[in-house]
PDB file of C-alpha atoms in Angstrom:
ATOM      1  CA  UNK H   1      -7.070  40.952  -9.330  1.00 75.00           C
ATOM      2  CA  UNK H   2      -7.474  37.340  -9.916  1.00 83.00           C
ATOM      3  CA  UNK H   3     -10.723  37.125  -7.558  1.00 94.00           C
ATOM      4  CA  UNK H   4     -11.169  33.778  -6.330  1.00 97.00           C
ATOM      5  CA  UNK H   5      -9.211  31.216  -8.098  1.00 97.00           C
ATOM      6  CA  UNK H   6      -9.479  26.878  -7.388  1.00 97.00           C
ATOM      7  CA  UNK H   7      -7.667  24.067  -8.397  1.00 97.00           C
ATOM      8  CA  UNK H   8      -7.656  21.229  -9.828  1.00 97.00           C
ATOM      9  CA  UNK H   9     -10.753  22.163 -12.393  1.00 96.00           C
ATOM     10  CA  UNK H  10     -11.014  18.144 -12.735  1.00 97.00           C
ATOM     11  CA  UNK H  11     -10.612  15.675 -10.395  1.00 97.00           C
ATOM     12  CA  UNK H  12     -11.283  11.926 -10.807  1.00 97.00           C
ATOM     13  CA  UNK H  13     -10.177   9.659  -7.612  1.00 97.00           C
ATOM     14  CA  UNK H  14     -10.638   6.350  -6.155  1.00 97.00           C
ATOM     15  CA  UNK H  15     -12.704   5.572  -3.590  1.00 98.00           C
ATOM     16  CA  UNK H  16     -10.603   5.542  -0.697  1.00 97.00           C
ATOM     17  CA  UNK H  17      -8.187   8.525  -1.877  1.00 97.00           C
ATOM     18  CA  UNK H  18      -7.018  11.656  -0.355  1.00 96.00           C
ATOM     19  CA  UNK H  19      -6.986  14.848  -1.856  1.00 96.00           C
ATOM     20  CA  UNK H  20      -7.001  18.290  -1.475  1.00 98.00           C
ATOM     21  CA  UNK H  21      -8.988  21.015  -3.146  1.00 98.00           C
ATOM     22  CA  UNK H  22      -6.977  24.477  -2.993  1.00 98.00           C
ATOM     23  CA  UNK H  23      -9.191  27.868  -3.410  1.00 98.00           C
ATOM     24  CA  UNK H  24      -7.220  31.437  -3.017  1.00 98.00           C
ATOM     25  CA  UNK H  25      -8.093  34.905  -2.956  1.00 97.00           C
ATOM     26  CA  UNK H  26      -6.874  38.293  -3.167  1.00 96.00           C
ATOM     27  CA  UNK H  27      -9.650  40.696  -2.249  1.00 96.00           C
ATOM     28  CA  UNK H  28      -8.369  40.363   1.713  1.00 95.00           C
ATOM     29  CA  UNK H  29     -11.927  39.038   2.256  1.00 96.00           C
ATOM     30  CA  UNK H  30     -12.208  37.744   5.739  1.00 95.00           C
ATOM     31  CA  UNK H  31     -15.200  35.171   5.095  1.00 94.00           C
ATOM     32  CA  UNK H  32     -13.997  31.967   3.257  1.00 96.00           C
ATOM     33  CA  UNK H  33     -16.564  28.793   2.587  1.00 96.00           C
ATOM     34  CA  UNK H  34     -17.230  25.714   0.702  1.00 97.00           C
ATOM     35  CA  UNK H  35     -20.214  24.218  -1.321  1.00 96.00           C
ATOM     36  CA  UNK H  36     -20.928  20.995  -3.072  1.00 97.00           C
ATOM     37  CA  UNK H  37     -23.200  21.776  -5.949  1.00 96.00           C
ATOM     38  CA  UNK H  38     -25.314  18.288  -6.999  1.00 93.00           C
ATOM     39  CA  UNK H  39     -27.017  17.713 -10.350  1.00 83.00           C
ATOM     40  CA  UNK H  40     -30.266  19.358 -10.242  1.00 74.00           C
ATOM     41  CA  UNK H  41     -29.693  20.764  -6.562  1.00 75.00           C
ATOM     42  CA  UNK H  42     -28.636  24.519  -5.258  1.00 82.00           C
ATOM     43  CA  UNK H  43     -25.304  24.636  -3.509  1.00 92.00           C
ATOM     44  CA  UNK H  44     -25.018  22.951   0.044  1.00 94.00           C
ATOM     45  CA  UNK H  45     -22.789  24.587   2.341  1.00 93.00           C
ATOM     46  CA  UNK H  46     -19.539  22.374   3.629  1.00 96.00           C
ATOM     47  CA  UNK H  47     -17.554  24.325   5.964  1.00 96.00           C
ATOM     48  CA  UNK H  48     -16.829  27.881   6.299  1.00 94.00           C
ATOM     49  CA  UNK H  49     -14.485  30.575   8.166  1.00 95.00           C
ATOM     50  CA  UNK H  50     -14.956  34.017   9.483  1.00 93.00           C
ATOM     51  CA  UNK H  51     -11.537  34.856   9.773  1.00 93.00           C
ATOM     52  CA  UNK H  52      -7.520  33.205   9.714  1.00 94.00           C
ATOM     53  CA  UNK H  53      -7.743  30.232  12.373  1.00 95.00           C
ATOM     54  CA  UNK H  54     -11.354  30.170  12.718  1.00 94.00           C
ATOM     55  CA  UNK H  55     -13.411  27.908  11.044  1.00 95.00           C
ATOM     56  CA  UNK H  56     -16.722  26.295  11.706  1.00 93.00           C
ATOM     57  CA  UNK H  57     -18.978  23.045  10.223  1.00 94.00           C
ATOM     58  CA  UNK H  58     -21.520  24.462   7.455  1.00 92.00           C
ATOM     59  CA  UNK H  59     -24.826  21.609   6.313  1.00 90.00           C
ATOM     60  CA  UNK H  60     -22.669  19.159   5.192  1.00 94.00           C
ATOM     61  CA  UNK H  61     -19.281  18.967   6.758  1.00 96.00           C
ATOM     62  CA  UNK H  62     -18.992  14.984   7.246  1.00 96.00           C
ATOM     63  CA  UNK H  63     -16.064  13.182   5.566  1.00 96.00           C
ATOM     64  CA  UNK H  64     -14.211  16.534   4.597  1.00 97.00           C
ATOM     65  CA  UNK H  65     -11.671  18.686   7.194  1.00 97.00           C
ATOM     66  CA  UNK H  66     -10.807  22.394   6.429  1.00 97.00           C
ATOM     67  CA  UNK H  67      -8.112  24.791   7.889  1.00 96.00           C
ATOM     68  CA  UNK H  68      -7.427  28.429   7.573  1.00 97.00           C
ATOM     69  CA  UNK H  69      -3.810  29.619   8.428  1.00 97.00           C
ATOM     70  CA  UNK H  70      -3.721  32.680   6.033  1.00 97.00           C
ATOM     71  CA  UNK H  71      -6.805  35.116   5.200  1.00 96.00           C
ATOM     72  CA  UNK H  72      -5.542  34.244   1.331  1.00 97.00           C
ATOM     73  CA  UNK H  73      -6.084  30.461   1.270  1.00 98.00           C
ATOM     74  CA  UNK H  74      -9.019  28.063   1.983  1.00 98.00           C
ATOM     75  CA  UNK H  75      -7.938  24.827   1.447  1.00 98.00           C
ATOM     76  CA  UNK H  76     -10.827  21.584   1.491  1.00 98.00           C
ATOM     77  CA  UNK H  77      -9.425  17.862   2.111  1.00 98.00           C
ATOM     78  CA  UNK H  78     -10.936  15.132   1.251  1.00 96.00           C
ATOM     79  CA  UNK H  79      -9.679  12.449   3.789  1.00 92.00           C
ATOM     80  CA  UNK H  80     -11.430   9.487   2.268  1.00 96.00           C
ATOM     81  CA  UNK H  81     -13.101  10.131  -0.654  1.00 96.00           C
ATOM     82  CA  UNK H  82     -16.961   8.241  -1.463  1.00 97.00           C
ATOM     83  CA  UNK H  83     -18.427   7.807  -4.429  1.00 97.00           C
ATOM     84  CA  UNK H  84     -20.930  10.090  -2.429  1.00 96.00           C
ATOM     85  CA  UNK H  85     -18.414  13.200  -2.833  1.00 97.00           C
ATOM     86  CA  UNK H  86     -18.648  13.218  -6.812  1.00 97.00           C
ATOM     87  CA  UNK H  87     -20.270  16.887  -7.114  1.00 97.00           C
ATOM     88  CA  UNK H  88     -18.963  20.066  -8.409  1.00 97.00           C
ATOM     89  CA  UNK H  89     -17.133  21.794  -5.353  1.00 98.00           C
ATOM     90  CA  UNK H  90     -17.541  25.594  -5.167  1.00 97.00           C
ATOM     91  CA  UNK H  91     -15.228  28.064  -2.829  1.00 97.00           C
ATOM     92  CA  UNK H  92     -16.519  31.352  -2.049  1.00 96.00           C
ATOM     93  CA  UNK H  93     -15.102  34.430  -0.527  1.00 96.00           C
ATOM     94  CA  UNK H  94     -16.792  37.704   0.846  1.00 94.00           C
ATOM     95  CA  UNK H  95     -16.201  40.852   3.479  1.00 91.00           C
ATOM     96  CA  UNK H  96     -18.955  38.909   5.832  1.00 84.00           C
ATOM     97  CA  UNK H  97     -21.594  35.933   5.521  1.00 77.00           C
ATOM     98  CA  UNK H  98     -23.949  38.969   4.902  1.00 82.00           C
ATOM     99  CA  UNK H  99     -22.608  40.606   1.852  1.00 88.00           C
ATOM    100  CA  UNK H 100     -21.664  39.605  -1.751  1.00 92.00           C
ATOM    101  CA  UNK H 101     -20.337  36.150  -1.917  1.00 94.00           C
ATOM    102  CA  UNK H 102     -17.649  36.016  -4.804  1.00 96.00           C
ATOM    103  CA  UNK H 103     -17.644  32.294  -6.162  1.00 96.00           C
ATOM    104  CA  UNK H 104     -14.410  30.450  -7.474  1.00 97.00           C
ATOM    105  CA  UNK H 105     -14.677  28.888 -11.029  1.00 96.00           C
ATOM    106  CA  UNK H 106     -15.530  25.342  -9.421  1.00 96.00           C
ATOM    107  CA  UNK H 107     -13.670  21.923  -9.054  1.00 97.00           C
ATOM    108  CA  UNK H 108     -15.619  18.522 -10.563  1.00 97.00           C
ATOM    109  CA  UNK H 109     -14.873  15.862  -8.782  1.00 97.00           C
ATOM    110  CA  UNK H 110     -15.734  12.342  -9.561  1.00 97.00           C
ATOM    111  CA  UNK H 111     -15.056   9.512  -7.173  1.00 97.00           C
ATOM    112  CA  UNK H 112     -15.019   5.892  -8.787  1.00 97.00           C
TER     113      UNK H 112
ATOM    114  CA  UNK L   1     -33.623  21.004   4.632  1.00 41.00           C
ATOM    115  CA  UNK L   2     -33.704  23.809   2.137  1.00 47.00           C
ATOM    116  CA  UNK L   3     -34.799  27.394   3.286  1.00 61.00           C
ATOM    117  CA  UNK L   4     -34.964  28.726   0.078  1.00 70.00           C
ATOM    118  CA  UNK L   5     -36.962  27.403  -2.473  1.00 80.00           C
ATOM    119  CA  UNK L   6     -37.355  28.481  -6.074  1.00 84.00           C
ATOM    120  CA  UNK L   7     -40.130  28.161  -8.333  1.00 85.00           C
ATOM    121  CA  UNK L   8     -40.902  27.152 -11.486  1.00 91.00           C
ATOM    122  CA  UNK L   9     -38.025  24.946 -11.243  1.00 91.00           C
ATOM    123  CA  UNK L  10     -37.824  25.688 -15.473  1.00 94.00           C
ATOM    124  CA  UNK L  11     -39.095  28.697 -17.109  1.00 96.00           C
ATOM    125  CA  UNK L  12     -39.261  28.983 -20.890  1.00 97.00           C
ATOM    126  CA  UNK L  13     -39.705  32.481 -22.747  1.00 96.00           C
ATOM    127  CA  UNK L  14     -39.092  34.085 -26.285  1.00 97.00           C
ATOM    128  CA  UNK L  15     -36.289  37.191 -26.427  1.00 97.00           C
ATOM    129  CA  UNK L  16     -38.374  40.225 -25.210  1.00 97.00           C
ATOM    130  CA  UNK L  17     -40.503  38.478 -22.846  1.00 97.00           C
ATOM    131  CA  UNK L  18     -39.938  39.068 -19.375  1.00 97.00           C
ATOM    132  CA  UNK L  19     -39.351  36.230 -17.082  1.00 97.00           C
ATOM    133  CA  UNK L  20     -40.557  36.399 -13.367  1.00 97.00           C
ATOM    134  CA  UNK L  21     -38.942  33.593 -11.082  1.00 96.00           C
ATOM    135  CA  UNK L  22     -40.414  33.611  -7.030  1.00 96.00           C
ATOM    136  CA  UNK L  23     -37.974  32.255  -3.898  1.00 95.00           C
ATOM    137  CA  UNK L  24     -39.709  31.126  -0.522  1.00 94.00           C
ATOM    138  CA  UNK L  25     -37.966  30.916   2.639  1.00 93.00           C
ATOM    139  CA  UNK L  26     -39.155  29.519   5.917  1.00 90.00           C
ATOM    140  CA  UNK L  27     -37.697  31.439   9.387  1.00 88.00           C
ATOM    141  CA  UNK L  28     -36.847  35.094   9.317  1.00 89.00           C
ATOM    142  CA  UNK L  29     -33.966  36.568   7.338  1.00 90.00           C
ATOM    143  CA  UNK L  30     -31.184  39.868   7.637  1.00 89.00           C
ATOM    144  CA  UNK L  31     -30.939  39.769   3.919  1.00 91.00           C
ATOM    145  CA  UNK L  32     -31.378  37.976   0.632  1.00 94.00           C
ATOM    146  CA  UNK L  33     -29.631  37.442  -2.758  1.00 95.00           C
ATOM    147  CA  UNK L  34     -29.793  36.468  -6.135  1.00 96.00           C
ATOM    148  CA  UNK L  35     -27.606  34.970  -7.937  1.00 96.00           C
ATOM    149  CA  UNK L  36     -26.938  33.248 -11.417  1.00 97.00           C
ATOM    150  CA  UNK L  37     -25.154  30.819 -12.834  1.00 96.00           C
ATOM    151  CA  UNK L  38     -24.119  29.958 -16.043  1.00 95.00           C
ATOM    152  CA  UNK L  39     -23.484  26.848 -17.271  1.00 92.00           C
ATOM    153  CA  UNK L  40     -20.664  25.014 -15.833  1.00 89.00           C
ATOM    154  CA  UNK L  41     -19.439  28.137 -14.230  1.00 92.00           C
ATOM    155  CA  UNK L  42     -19.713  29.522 -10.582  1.00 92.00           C
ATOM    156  CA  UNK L  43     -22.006  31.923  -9.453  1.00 95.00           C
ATOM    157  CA  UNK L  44     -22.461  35.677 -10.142  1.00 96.00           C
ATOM    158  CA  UNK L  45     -24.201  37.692  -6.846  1.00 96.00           C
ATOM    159  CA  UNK L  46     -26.878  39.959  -9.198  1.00 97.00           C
ATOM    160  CA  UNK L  47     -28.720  41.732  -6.610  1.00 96.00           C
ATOM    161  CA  UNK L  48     -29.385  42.003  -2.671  1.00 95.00           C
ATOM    162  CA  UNK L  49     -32.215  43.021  -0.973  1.00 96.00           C
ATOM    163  CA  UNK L  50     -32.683  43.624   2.831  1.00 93.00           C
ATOM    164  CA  UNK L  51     -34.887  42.556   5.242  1.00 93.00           C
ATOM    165  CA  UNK L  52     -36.283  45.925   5.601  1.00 95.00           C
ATOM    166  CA  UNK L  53     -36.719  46.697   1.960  1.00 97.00           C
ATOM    167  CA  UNK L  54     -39.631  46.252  -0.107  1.00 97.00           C
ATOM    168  CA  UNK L  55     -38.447  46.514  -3.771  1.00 98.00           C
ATOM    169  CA  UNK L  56     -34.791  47.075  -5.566  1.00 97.00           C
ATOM    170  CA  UNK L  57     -33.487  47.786  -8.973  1.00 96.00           C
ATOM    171  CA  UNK L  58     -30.564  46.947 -10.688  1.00 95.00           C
ATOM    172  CA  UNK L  59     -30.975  47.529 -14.604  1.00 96.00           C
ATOM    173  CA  UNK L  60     -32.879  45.400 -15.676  1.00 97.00           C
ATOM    174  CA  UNK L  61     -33.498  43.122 -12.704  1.00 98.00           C
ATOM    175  CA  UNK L  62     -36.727  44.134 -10.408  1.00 98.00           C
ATOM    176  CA  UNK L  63     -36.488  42.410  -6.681  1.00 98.00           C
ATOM    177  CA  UNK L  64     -39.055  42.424  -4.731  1.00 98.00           C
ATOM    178  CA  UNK L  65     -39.016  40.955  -0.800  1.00 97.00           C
ATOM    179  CA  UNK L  66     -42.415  40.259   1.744  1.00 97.00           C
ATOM    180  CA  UNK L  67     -41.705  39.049   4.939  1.00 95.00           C
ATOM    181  CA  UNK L  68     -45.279  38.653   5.965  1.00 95.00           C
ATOM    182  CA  UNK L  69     -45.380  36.097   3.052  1.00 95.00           C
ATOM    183  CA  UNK L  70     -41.135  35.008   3.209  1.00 95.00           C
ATOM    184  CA  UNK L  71     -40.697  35.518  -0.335  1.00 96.00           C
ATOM    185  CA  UNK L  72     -39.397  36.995  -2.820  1.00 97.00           C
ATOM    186  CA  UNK L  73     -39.366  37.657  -6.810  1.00 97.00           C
ATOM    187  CA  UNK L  74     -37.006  38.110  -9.217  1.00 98.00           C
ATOM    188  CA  UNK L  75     -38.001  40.254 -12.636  1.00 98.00           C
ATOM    189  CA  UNK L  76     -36.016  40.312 -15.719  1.00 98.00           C
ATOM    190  CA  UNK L  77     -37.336  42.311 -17.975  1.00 97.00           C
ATOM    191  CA  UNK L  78     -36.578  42.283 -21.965  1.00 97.00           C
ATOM    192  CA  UNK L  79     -34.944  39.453 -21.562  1.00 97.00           C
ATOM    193  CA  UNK L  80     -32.003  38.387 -23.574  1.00 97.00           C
ATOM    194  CA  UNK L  81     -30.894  35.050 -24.778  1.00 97.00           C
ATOM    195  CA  UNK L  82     -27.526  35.395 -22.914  1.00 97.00           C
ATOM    196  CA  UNK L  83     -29.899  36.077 -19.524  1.00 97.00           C
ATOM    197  CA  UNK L  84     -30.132  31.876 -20.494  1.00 98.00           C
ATOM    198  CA  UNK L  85     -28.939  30.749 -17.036  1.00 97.00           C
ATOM    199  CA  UNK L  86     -30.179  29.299 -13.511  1.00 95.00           C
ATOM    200  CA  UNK L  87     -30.999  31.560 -10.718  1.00 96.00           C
ATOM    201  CA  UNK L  88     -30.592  31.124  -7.359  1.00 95.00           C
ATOM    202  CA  UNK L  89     -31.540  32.962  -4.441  1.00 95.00           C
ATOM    203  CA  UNK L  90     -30.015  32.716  -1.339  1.00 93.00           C
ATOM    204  CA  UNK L  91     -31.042  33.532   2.238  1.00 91.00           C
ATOM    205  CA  UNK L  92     -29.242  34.352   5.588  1.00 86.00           C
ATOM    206  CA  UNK L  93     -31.434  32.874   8.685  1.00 78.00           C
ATOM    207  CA  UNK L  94     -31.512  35.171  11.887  1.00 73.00           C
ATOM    208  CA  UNK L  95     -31.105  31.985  13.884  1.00 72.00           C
ATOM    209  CA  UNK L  96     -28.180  31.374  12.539  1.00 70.00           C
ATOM    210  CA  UNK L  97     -26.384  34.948  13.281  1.00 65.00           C
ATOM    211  CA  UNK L  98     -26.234  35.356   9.914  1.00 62.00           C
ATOM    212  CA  UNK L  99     -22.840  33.338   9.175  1.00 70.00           C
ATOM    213  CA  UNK L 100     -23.968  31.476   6.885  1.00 82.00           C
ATOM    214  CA  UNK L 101     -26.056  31.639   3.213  1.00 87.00           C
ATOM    215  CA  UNK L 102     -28.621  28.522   2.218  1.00 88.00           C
ATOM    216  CA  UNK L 103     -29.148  28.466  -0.980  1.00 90.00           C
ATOM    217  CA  UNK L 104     -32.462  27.092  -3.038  1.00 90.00           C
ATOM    218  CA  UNK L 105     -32.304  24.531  -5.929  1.00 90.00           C
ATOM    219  CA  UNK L 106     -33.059  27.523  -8.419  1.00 93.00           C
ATOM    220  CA  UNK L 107     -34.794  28.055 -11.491  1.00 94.00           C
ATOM    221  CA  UNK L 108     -33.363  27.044 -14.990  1.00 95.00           C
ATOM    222  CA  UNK L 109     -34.496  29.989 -17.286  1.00 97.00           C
ATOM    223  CA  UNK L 110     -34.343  29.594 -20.840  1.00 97.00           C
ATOM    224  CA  UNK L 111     -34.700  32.516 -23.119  1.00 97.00           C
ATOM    225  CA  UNK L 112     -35.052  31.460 -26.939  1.00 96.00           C
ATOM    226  CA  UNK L 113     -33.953  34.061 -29.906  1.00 93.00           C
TER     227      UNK L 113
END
């Protein structure tokens, strides 16, 4: 099993840009979510979903949209990107917000 | 605003030692975890402990919860220089029907050979 997998690992965009952050996984876990992880700082949670077409607004959800059609792939876009958004991005997968989280490798993104 | 916060934000020991790292939460919890992270990668879950559980083992790792006090401790013992890391620990609030982790800024442990 590959686990959780993300790409791009690097990322550098203009401010203004769109882009989109892929994460997949292959453990059939039904609980998908997103962090931004800044210098110094513990992870912040962006959005997350329980479940295929069901996703809901974590700490931090402002300037990024999320959609969940299959329980494989969690994608994050970036609709406008800030200099604001240059953190290391972090997807995470699990059986339930409860239980083991399984983290993706990380994207670094650095808006200019 | 945070619920979990770690302390000492840095801890540095020799090979041997044993490092002791201490999370506090605010509101009442199902269940919390520790994680670490290693440099530049993503996070490893290490242990989890429940809200109804007092102490936990894994190895060498020693958890140990009080929810009269919300907090918790984290024990490594004969530590190892590739236990150099940060460690997190990460709460589930009751209010929010547990869908969702917040996780503290952690501790940066150092262990020198």
């Amino acid at each position: 099993n590959a686990g959780v997998t993300q790409t791009p690992k690097f990322q550098v965009l203009k401010t203004g840009q769109s882009m989109t952050l892929q994460c997949a996984q292959d453990m059939n876990h039904e609980y998908m979510s997103w962090y931004r992880q800044d210098p110094g700082m513990g992870l912040r949670l962006i959005h997350y979903s329980v479940g295929a077409g069901i996703t809901d607004q974590g700490e931090v959800p402002n300037g990024y949209n999320v959609s969940r059609s299959t329980t494989e792939d969690f994608p994050l876009r970036l609709l406008s990107a800030a200099p604001s958004q240059t953190s290391v991005y972090f997807c995470a997968s699990s059986y339930g917000p409860l239980a083991e989280q399984f983290f993706g490798p990380g994207t670094r993104l650095t808006v200019l | 605003s945070q619920q979990g916060e770690e302390d000492p934000q840095a801890l540095s020991i020799q090979e041997g030692e044993n490092a002791t790292m201490n999370c506090s939460y605010k509101t009442s919890i199902n269940n919390l975890q520790w994680y670490r992270q290693n440099s530049g990668r993503g996070l490893v879950h290490l242990i989890l402990i429940r809200s109804n559980e007092r102490e936990k083992h894994s190895g060498r790792l020693r958890v140990t919860l009080d929810t009269s006090k919300k907090s918790s401790s984290l024990l490594i013992t004969a530590s190892r220089a590739a236990d150099t890391a940060s460690y997190f620990c990460a709460t589930d609030a009751v209010e929010t029907s547990g869908s969702r982790l917040t996780f503290g800024e952690g501790t940066q442990l150092t262990v020198n050979p």
